[in-house]
Coordinates of C-alpha atoms and ligand atoms in Angstrom, one line a residue:
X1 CA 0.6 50.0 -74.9
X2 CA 2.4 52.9 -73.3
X3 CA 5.4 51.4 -71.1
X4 CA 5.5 52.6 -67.7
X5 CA 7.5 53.1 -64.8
X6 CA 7.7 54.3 -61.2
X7 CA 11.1 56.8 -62.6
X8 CA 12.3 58.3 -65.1
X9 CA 15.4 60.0 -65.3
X10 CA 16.6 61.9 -68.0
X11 CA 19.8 62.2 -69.3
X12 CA 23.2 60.3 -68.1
X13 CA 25.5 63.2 -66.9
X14 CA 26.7 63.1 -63.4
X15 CA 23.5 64.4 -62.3
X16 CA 21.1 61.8 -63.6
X17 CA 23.7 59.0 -63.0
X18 CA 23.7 60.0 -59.8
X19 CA 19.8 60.2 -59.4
X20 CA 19.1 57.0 -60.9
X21 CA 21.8 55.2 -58.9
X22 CA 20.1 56.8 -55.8
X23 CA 16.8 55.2 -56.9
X24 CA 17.7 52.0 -58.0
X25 CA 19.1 50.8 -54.7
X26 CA 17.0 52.8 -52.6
X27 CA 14.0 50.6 -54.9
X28 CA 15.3 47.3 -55.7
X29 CA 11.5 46.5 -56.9
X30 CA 10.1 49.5 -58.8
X31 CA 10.9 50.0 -62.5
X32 CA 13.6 52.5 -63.2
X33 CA 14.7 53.6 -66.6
X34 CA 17.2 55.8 -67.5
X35 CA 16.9 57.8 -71.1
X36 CA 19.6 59.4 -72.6
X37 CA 20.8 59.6 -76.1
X38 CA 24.4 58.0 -76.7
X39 CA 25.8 54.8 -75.5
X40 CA 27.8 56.0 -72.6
X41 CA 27.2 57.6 -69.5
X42 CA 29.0 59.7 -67.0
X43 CA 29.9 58.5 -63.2
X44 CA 32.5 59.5 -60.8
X45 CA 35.3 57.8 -59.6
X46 CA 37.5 57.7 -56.9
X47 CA 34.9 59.7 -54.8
X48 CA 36.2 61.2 -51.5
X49 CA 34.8 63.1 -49.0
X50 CA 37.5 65.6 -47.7
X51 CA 35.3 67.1 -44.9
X52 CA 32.0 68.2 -44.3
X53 CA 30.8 70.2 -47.3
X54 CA 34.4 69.5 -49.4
X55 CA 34.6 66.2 -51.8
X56 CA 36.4 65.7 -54.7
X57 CA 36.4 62.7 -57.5
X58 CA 37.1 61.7 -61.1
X59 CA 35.1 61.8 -63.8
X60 CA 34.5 58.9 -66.4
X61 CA 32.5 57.9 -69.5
X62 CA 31.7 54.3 -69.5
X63 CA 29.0 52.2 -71.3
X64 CA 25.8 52.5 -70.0
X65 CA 25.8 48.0 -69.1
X66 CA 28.0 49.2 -66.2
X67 CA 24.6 50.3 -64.7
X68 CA 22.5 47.8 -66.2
X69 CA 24.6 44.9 -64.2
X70 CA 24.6 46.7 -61.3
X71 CA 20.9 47.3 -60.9
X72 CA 18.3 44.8 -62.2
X73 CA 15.8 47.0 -62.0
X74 CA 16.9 49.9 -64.3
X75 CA 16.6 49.7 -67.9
X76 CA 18.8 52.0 -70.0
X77 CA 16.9 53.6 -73.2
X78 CA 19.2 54.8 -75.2
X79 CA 17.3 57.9 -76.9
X80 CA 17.0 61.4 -76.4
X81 CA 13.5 63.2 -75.4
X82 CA 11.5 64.6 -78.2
X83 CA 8.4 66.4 -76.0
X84 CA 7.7 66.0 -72.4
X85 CA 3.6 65.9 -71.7
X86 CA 3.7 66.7 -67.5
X87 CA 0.3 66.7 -66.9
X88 CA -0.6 63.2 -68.0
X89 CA 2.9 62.0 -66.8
X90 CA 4.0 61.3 -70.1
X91 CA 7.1 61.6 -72.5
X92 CA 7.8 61.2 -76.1
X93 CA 11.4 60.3 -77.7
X94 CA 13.6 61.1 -80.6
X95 CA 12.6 57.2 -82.2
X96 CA 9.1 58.0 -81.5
X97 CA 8.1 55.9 -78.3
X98 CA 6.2 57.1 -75.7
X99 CA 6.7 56.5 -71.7
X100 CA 4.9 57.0 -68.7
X101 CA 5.9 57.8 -65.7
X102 CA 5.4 58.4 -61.9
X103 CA 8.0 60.7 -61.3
X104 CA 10.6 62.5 -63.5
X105 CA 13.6 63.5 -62.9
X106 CA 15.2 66.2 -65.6
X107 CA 19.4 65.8 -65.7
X108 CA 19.7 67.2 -69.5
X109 CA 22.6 69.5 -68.3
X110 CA 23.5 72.6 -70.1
X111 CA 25.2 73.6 -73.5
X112 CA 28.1 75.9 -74.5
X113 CA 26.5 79.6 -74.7
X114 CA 28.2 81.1 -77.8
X115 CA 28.8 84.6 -78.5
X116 CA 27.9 83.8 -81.1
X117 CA 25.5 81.4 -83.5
X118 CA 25.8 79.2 -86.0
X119 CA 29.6 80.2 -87.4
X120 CA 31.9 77.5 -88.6
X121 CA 34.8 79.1 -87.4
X122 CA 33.6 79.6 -83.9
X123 CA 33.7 76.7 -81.4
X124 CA 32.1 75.7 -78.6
X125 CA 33.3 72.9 -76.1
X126 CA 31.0 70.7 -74.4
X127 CA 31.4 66.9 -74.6
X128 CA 33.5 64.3 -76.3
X129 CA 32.7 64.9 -80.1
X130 CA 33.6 68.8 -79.1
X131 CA 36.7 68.4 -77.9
X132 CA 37.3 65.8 -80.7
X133 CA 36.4 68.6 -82.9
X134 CA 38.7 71.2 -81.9
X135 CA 41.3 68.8 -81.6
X136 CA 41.1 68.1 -85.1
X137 CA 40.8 71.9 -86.1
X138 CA 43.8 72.4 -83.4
X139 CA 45.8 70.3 -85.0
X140 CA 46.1 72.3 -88.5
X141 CA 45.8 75.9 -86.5
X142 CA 48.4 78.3 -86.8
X143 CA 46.6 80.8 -84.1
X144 CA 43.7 81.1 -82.5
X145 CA 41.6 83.2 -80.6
X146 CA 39.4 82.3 -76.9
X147 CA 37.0 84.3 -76.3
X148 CA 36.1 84.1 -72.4
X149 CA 37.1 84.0 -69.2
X150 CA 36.0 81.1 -67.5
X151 CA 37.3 77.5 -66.3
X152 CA 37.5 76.0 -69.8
X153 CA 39.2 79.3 -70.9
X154 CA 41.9 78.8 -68.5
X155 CA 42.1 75.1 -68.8
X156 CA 43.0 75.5 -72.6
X157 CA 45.5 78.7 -72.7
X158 CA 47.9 76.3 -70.2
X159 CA 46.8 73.0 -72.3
X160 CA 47.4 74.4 -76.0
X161 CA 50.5 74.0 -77.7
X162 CA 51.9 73.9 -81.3
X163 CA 49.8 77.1 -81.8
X164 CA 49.7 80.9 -80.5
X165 CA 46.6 81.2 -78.7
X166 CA 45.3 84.5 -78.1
X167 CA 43.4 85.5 -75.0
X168 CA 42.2 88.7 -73.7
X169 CA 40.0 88.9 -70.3
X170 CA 36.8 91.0 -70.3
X171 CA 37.6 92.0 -66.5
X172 CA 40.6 91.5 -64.1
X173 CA 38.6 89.0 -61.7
X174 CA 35.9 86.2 -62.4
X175 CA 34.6 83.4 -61.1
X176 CA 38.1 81.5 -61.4
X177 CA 40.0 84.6 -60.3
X178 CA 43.2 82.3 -60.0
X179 CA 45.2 82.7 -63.3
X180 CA 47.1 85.6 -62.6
X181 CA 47.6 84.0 -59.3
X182 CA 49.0 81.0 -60.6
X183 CA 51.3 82.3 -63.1
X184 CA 52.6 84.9 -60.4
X185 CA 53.4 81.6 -58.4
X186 CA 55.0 79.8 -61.7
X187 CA 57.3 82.7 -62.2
X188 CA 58.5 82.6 -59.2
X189 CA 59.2 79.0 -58.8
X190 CA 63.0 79.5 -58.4
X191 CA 62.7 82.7 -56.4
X192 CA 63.3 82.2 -52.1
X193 CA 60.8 80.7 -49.6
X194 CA 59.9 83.7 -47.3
X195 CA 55.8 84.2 -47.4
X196 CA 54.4 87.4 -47.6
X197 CA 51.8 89.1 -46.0
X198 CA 49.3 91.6 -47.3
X199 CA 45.9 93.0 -45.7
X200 CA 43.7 95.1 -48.3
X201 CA 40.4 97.0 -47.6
X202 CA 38.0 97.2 -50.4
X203 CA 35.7 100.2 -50.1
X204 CA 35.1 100.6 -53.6
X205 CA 33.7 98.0 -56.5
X206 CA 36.5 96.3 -58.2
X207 CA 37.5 97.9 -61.8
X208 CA 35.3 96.5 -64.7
X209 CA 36.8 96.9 -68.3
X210 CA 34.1 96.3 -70.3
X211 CA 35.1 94.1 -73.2
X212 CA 32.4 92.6 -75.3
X213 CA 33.6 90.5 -78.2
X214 CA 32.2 90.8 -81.5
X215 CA 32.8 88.3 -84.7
X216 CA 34.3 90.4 -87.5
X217 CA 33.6 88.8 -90.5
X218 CA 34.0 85.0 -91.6
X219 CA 35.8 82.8 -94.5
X220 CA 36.4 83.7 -98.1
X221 CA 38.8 86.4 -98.6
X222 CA 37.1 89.2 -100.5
X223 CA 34.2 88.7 -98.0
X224 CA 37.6 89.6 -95.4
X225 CA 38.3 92.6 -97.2
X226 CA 34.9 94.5 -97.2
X227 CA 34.8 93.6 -93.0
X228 CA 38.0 94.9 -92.9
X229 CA 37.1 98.1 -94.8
X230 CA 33.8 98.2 -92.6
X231 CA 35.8 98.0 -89.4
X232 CA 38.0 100.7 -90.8
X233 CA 35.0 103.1 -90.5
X234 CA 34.2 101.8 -86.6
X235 CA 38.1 101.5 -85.6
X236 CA 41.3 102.9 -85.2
X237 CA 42.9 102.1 -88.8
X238 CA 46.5 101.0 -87.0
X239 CA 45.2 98.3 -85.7
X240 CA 45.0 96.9 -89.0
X241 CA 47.9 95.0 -90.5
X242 CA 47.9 95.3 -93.9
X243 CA 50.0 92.1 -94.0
X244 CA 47.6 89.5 -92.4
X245 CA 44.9 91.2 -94.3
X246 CA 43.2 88.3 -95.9
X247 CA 45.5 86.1 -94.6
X248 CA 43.6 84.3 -92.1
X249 CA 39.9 82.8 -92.5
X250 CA 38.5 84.6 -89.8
X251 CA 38.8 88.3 -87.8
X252 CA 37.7 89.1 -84.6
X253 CA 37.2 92.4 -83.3
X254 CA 37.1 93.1 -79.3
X255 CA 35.7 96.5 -78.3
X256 CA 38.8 98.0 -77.1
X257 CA 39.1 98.4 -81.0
X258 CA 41.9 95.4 -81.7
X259 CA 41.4 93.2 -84.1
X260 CA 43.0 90.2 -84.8
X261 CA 42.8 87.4 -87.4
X262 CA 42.9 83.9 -87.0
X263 CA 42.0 80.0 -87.9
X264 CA 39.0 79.5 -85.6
X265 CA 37.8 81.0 -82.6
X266 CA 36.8 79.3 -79.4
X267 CA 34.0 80.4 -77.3
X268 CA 34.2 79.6 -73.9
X269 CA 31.3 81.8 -72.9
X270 CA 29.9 79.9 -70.1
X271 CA 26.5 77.5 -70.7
X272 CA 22.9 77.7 -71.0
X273 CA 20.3 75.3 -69.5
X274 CA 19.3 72.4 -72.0
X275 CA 15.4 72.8 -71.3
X276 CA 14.7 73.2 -74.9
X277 CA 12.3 69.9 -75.7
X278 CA 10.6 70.3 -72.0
X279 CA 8.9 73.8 -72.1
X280 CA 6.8 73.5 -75.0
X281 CA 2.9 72.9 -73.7
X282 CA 4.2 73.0 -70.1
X283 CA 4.2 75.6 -67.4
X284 CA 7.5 75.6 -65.8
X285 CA 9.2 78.1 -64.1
X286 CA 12.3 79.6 -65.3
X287 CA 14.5 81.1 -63.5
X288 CA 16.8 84.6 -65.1
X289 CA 19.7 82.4 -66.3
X290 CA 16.5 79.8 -68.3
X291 CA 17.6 77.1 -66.0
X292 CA 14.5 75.0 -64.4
X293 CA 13.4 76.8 -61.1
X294 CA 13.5 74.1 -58.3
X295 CA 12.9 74.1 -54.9
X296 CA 15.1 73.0 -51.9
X297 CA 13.4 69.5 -52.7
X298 CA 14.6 69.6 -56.0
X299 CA 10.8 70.1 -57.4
X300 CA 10.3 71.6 -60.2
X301 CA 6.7 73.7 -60.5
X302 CA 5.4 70.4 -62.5
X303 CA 4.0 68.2 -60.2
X304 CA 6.1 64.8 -59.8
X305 CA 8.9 66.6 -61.7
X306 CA 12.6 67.4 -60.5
X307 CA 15.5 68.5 -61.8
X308 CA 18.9 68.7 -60.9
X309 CA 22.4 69.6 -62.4
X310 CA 23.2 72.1 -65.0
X311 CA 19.6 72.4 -66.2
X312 CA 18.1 73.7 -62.9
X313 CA 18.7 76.9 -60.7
X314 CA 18.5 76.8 -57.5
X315 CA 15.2 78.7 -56.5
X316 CA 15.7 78.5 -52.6
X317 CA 16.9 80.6 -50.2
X318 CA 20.6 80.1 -50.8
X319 CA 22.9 79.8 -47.5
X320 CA 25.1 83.3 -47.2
X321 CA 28.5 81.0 -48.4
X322 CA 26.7 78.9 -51.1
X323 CA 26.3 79.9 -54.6
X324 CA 25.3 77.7 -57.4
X325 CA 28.0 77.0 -60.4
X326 CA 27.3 74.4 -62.8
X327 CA 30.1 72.0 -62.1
X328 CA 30.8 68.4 -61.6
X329 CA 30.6 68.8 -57.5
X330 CA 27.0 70.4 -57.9
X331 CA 25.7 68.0 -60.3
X332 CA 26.7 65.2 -58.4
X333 CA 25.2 66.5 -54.6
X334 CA 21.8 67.7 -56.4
X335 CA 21.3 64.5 -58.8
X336 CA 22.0 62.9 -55.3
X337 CA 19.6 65.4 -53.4
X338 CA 16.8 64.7 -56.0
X339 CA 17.1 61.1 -55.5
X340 CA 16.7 61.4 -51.9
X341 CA 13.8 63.9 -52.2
X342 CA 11.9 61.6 -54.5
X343 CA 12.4 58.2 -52.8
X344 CA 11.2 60.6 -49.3
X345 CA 7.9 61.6 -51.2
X346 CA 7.0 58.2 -52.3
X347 CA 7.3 57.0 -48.2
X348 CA 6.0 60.0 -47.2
X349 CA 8.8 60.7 -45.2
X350 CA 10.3 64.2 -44.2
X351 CA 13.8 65.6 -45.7
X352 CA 15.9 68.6 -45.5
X353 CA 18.2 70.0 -47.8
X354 CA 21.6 68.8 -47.5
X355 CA 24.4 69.8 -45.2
X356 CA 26.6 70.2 -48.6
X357 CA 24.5 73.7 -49.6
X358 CA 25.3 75.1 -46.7
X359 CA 29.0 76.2 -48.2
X360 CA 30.0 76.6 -51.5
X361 CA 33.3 74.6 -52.0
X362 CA 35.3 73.2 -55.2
X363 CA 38.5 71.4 -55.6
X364 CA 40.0 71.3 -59.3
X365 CA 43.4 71.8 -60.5
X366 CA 44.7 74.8 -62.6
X367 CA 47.9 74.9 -64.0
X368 CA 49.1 71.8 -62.4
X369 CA 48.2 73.2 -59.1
X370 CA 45.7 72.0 -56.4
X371 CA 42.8 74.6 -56.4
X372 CA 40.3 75.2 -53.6
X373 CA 37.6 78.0 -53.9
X374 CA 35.2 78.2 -50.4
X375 CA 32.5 80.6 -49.9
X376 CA 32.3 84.1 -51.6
X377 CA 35.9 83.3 -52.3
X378 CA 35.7 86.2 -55.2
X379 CA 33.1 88.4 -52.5
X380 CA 30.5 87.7 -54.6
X381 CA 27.7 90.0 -53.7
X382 CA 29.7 91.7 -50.8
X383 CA 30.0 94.7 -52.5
X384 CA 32.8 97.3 -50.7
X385 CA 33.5 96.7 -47.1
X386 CA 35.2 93.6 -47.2
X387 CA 38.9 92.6 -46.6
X388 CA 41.1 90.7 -48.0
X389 CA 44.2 89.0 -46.4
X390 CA 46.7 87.5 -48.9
X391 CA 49.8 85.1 -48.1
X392 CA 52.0 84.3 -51.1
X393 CA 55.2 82.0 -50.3
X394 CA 57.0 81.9 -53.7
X395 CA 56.5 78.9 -55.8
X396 CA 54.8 77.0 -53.5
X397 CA 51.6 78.8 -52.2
X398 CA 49.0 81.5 -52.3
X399 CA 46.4 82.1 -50.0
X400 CA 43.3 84.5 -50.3
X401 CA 41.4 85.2 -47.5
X402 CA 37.6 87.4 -47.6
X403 CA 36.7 88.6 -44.5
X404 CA 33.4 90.8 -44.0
X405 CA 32.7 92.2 -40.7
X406 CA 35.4 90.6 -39.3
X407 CA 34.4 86.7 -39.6
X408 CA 35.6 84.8 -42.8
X409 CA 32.9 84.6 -45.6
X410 CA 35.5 82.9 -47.9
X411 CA 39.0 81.6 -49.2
X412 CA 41.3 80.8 -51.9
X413 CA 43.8 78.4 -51.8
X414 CA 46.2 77.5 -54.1
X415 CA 48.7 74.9 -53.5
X416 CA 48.9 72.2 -51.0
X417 CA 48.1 74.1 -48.2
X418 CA 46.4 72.4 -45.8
X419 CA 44.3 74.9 -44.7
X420 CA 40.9 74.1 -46.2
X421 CA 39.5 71.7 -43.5
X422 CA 40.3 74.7 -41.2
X423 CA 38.9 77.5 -43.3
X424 CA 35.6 75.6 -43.6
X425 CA 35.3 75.4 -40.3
X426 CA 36.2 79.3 -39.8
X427 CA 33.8 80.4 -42.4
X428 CA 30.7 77.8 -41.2
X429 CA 31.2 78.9 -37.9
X430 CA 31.3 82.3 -38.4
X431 CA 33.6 83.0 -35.7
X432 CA 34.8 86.9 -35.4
X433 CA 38.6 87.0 -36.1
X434 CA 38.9 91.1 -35.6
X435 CA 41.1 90.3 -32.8
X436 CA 43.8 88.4 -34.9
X437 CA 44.7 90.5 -37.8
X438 CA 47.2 89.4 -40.1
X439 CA 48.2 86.7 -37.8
X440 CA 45.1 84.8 -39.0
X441 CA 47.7 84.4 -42.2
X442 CA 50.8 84.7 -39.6
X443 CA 52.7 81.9 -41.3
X444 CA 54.8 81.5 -38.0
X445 CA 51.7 80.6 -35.9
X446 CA 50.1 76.9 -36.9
X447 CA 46.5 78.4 -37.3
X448 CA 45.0 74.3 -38.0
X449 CA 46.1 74.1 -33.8
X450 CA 45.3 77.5 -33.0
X451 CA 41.6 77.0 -34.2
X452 CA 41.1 73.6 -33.2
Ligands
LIG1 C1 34.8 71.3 -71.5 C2 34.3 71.3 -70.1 C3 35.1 71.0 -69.0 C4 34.6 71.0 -67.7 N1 35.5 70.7 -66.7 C5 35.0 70.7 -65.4 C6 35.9 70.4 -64.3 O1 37.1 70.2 -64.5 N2 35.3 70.4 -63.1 C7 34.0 70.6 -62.8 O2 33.6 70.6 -61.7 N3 33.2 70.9 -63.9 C8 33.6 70.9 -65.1 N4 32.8 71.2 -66.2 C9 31.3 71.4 -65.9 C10 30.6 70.0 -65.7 O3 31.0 69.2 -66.8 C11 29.1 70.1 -65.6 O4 28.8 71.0 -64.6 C12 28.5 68.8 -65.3 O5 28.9 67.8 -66.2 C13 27.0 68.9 -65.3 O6 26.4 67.6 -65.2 P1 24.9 67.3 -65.6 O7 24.7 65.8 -65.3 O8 24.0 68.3 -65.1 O9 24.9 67.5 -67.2 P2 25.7 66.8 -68.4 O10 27.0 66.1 -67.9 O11 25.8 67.8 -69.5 O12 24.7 65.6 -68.8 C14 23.5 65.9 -69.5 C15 23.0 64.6 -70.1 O13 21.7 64.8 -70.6 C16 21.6 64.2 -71.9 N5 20.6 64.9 -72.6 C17 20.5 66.2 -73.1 N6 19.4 66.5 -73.7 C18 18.6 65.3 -73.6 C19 17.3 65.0 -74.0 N7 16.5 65.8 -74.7 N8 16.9 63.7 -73.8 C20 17.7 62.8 -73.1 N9 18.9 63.1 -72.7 C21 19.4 64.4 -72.9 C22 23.0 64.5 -72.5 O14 23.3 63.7 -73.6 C23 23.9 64.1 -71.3 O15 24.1 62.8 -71.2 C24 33.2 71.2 -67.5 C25 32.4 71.5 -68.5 C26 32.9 71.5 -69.8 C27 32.0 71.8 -71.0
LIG2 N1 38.2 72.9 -63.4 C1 36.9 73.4 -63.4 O1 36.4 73.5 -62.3 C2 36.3 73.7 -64.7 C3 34.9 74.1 -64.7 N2 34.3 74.3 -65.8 C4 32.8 74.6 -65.8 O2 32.3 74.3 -67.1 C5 31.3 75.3 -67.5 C6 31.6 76.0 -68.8 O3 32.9 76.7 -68.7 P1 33.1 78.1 -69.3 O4 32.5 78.2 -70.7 O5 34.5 78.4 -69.1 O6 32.1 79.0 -68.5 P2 32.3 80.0 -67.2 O7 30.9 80.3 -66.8 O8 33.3 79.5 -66.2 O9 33.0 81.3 -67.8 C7 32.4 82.0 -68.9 C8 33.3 83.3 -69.1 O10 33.0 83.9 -70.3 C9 32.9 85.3 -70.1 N3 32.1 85.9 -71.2 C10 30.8 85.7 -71.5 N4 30.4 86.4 -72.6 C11 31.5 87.0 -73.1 C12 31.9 87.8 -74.2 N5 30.9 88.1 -75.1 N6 33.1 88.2 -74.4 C13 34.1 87.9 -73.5 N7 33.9 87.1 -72.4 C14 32.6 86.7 -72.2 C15 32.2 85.4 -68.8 O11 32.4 86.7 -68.2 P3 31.3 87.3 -67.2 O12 31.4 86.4 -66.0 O13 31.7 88.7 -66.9 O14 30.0 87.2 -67.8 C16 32.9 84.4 -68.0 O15 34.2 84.8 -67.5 C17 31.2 76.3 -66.3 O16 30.1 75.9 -65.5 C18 32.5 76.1 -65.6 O17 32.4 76.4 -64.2 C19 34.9 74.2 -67.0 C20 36.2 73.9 -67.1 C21 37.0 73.6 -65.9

């Protein structure tokens, strides 16, 4: 017989911990299982809530008995989902069991998108037995290359050492537009204390170099020579140094023509949804990035099905200063969302989406420094028109300021500033701040009492 129960949740990131947590003592009664393939599972720790829409807490993989104590009611399969049957309310696992369900909640997260597939000598970082990988391969590198320009990207060109590590950026700004800010702020550690201002309108789209990457040619060495001889035909023929030729087991070529050889590449692309074993035989909706289209109740289109972390997109009609990015913050508010939204269905009760997707805001650390990004802190989607107020006091702060049509749509703030309780309230409140100029950044005038 077919075991049953009232939910499922699939898979123990952040997101489904955070579901299943949600469920289990919101149901003491009903039977909850969570299913996900290794031992451990994800959950935060040290969890604070810095102000309305801002939190920020740790991250830690534990054995999944920590829940099992905790909740009588949940039982922990440890398995990974083969095929997911949503119209009889079904699913099928790796080991070949078979579970009902009431309602399902998808948490499989996402997986590194690589530039390319299926190379040995290009890595991709996800989890635990990833990173233990390229530790291993790190460890016996001479040089190697990362290919992208994200937060993993900028997390490992400060963390790597023992090696060269090169790094090129497809575009001067991304979503983590804070490295050259940080390392302007390193330099200058020693330099004097006085801030300064600067006030910048941007009328035209920021400068994109385009700089697609492509893999060379791979491993044995007269395999190196023919690539090298084909790129001589597509390149400038300088770029090649005859004295690494062969030398290194693979070459990369980026389309500004360099090429450069080295022991293994990292590809810190960004991710890609992990919907793979639920589409087959089912109709949901996807949205353009492949994550699982949901709803502001978390709903996928399957009936009784949700979703929430990495493997869904948001399908609603975002807020003007929220934007989805698959990180730890996200999956924990929309595995706690879903929760919510499914233990409301069952008592047939109302619920709104939360007050936390009303702003998009992010605390991490770059560099050793105390990174917050609020709103369209990179004017995402603003297009021209917008203005930027910067304050940089040498080796101890820099602040970034978007402002469109006069009120604040978002910041940047690096350092221990102080500011972000304030500039959350500036930007949710939308006030118009035309008549302050540069004094909004005046560091002379105490803008937390000026605003309060
Ligand atoms: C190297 C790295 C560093 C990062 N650093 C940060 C950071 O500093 N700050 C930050 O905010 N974000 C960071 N992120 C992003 C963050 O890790 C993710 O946004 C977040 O973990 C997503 O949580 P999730 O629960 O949706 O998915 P995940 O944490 O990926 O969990 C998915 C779970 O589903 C399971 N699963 C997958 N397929 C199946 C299946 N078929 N059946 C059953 N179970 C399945 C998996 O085993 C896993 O347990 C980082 C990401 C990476 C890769
Ligand atoms: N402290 C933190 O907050 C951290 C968060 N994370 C999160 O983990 C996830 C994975 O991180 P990551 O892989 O860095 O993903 P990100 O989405 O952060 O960044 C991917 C980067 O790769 C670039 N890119 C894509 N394709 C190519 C290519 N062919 N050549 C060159 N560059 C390319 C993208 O550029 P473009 O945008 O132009 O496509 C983008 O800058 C993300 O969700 C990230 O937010 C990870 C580490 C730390």
């Amino acid at each position: 017989m077919t075991e049953s129960y009232k939910f499922v949740v699939v898979g123990g990131g952040i997101a489904g911990v955070t579901c299943v947590e949600q469920l289990a003592s919101q149901f003491p009664s009903a039977h909850i299982a969570l299913i996900t393939p290794g031992p451990h599972i994800k959950t935060v720790t040290n969890y604070k809530q810095v102000s309305r829409t801002m939190e920020e807490f740790g991250v830690e993989e534990r054995p999944f008995t920590v829940l099992e104590e905790k909740y009588s009611n949940l039982k922990f399969l440890q398995s990974a989902v083969k095929t997911l049957h949503a119209k009889s309310h079904c699913l099928e696992t790796t080991d070949g069991k078979v579970y009902g369900y009431e309602m399902l909640c998808i948490c499989s997260g996402a997986r590194p998108k690589l530039f390319i597939d299926d190379n040995p000598y290009v890595l991709g970082i996800r989890d635990t037995d990833s990173a233990q990988e390229f530790q291993k391969r790190l460890s016996k590198a001479k040089r190697i290359v990362v290919v992208g320009n994200g937060g993993i990207a900028l997390e490992l060109v400060h963390e790597v050492g023992g090696c060269e590590v090169i790094w090129r950026q497809k575009k001067p700004t991304n979503l983590f537009p804070v490295r050259g800010l940080v390392t302007q702020l390193k330099n200058q550690r020693e330099a004097h204390l006085t801030p300064s201002l600067q006030r910048e309108t941007i009328d035209k789209p920021p400068l994109q170099q385009s700089m697609v990457v492509l893999l060379a040619q791979t491993g044995m060495k007269e395999l190196i020579y023919k690539a090298l001889n084909r790129l001589r035909d597509t390149t400038n023929s300088s770029d090649l140094n005859p004295e690494t030729v062969g030398s290194w087991p693979v070459y990369i070529k980026l389309s500004n023509g360099k090429i450069y050889g080295c022991d293994f590449i990292v590809s810190a692309t960004g991710v890609e949804p992990n919907t793979e074993p639920f589409l087959h035989g089912n109709n949901f909706a996807l949205a353009s990035d492949c994550g699982l289209q949901v709803n502001d109740q978390m709903r996928t289109s399957e009936p009784d099905v949700y979703a929430a972390g990495d493997v869904c997109t948001a399908g609603w009609k975002h807020s003007p200063q929220w934007q989805q990015m698959r990180l730890w913050t996200q999956a924990r508010q929309m595995g706690w969302h879903a929760g919510r939204c499914m233990a409301a269905h069952v008592l047939s009760e109302p619920i709104e989406l939360d007050f936390c997707f009303e702003l998009f805001s992010h605390i991490t650390k770059f560099f050793s420094y105390k990174v917050v990004l609020l709103g369209k802190y990179n004017a995402q989607g603003l297009g021209p028109n917008h203005e930027l107020v910067v304050r940089c006091t040498k080796g101890r702060e820099y602040i970034k300021v978007v402002l469109s049509g006069g009120r604040m749509v978002g910041a940047v703030l690096i350092g221990d500033t102080d500011l972000e309780e304030t500039f959350e309230n500036l930007i949710l409140n939308q006030m118009d701040l035309t008549s302050y100029g540069e004094d909004l950044l005046n560091p002379d005038i105490d803008i937390e009492d000026y605003f309060d």
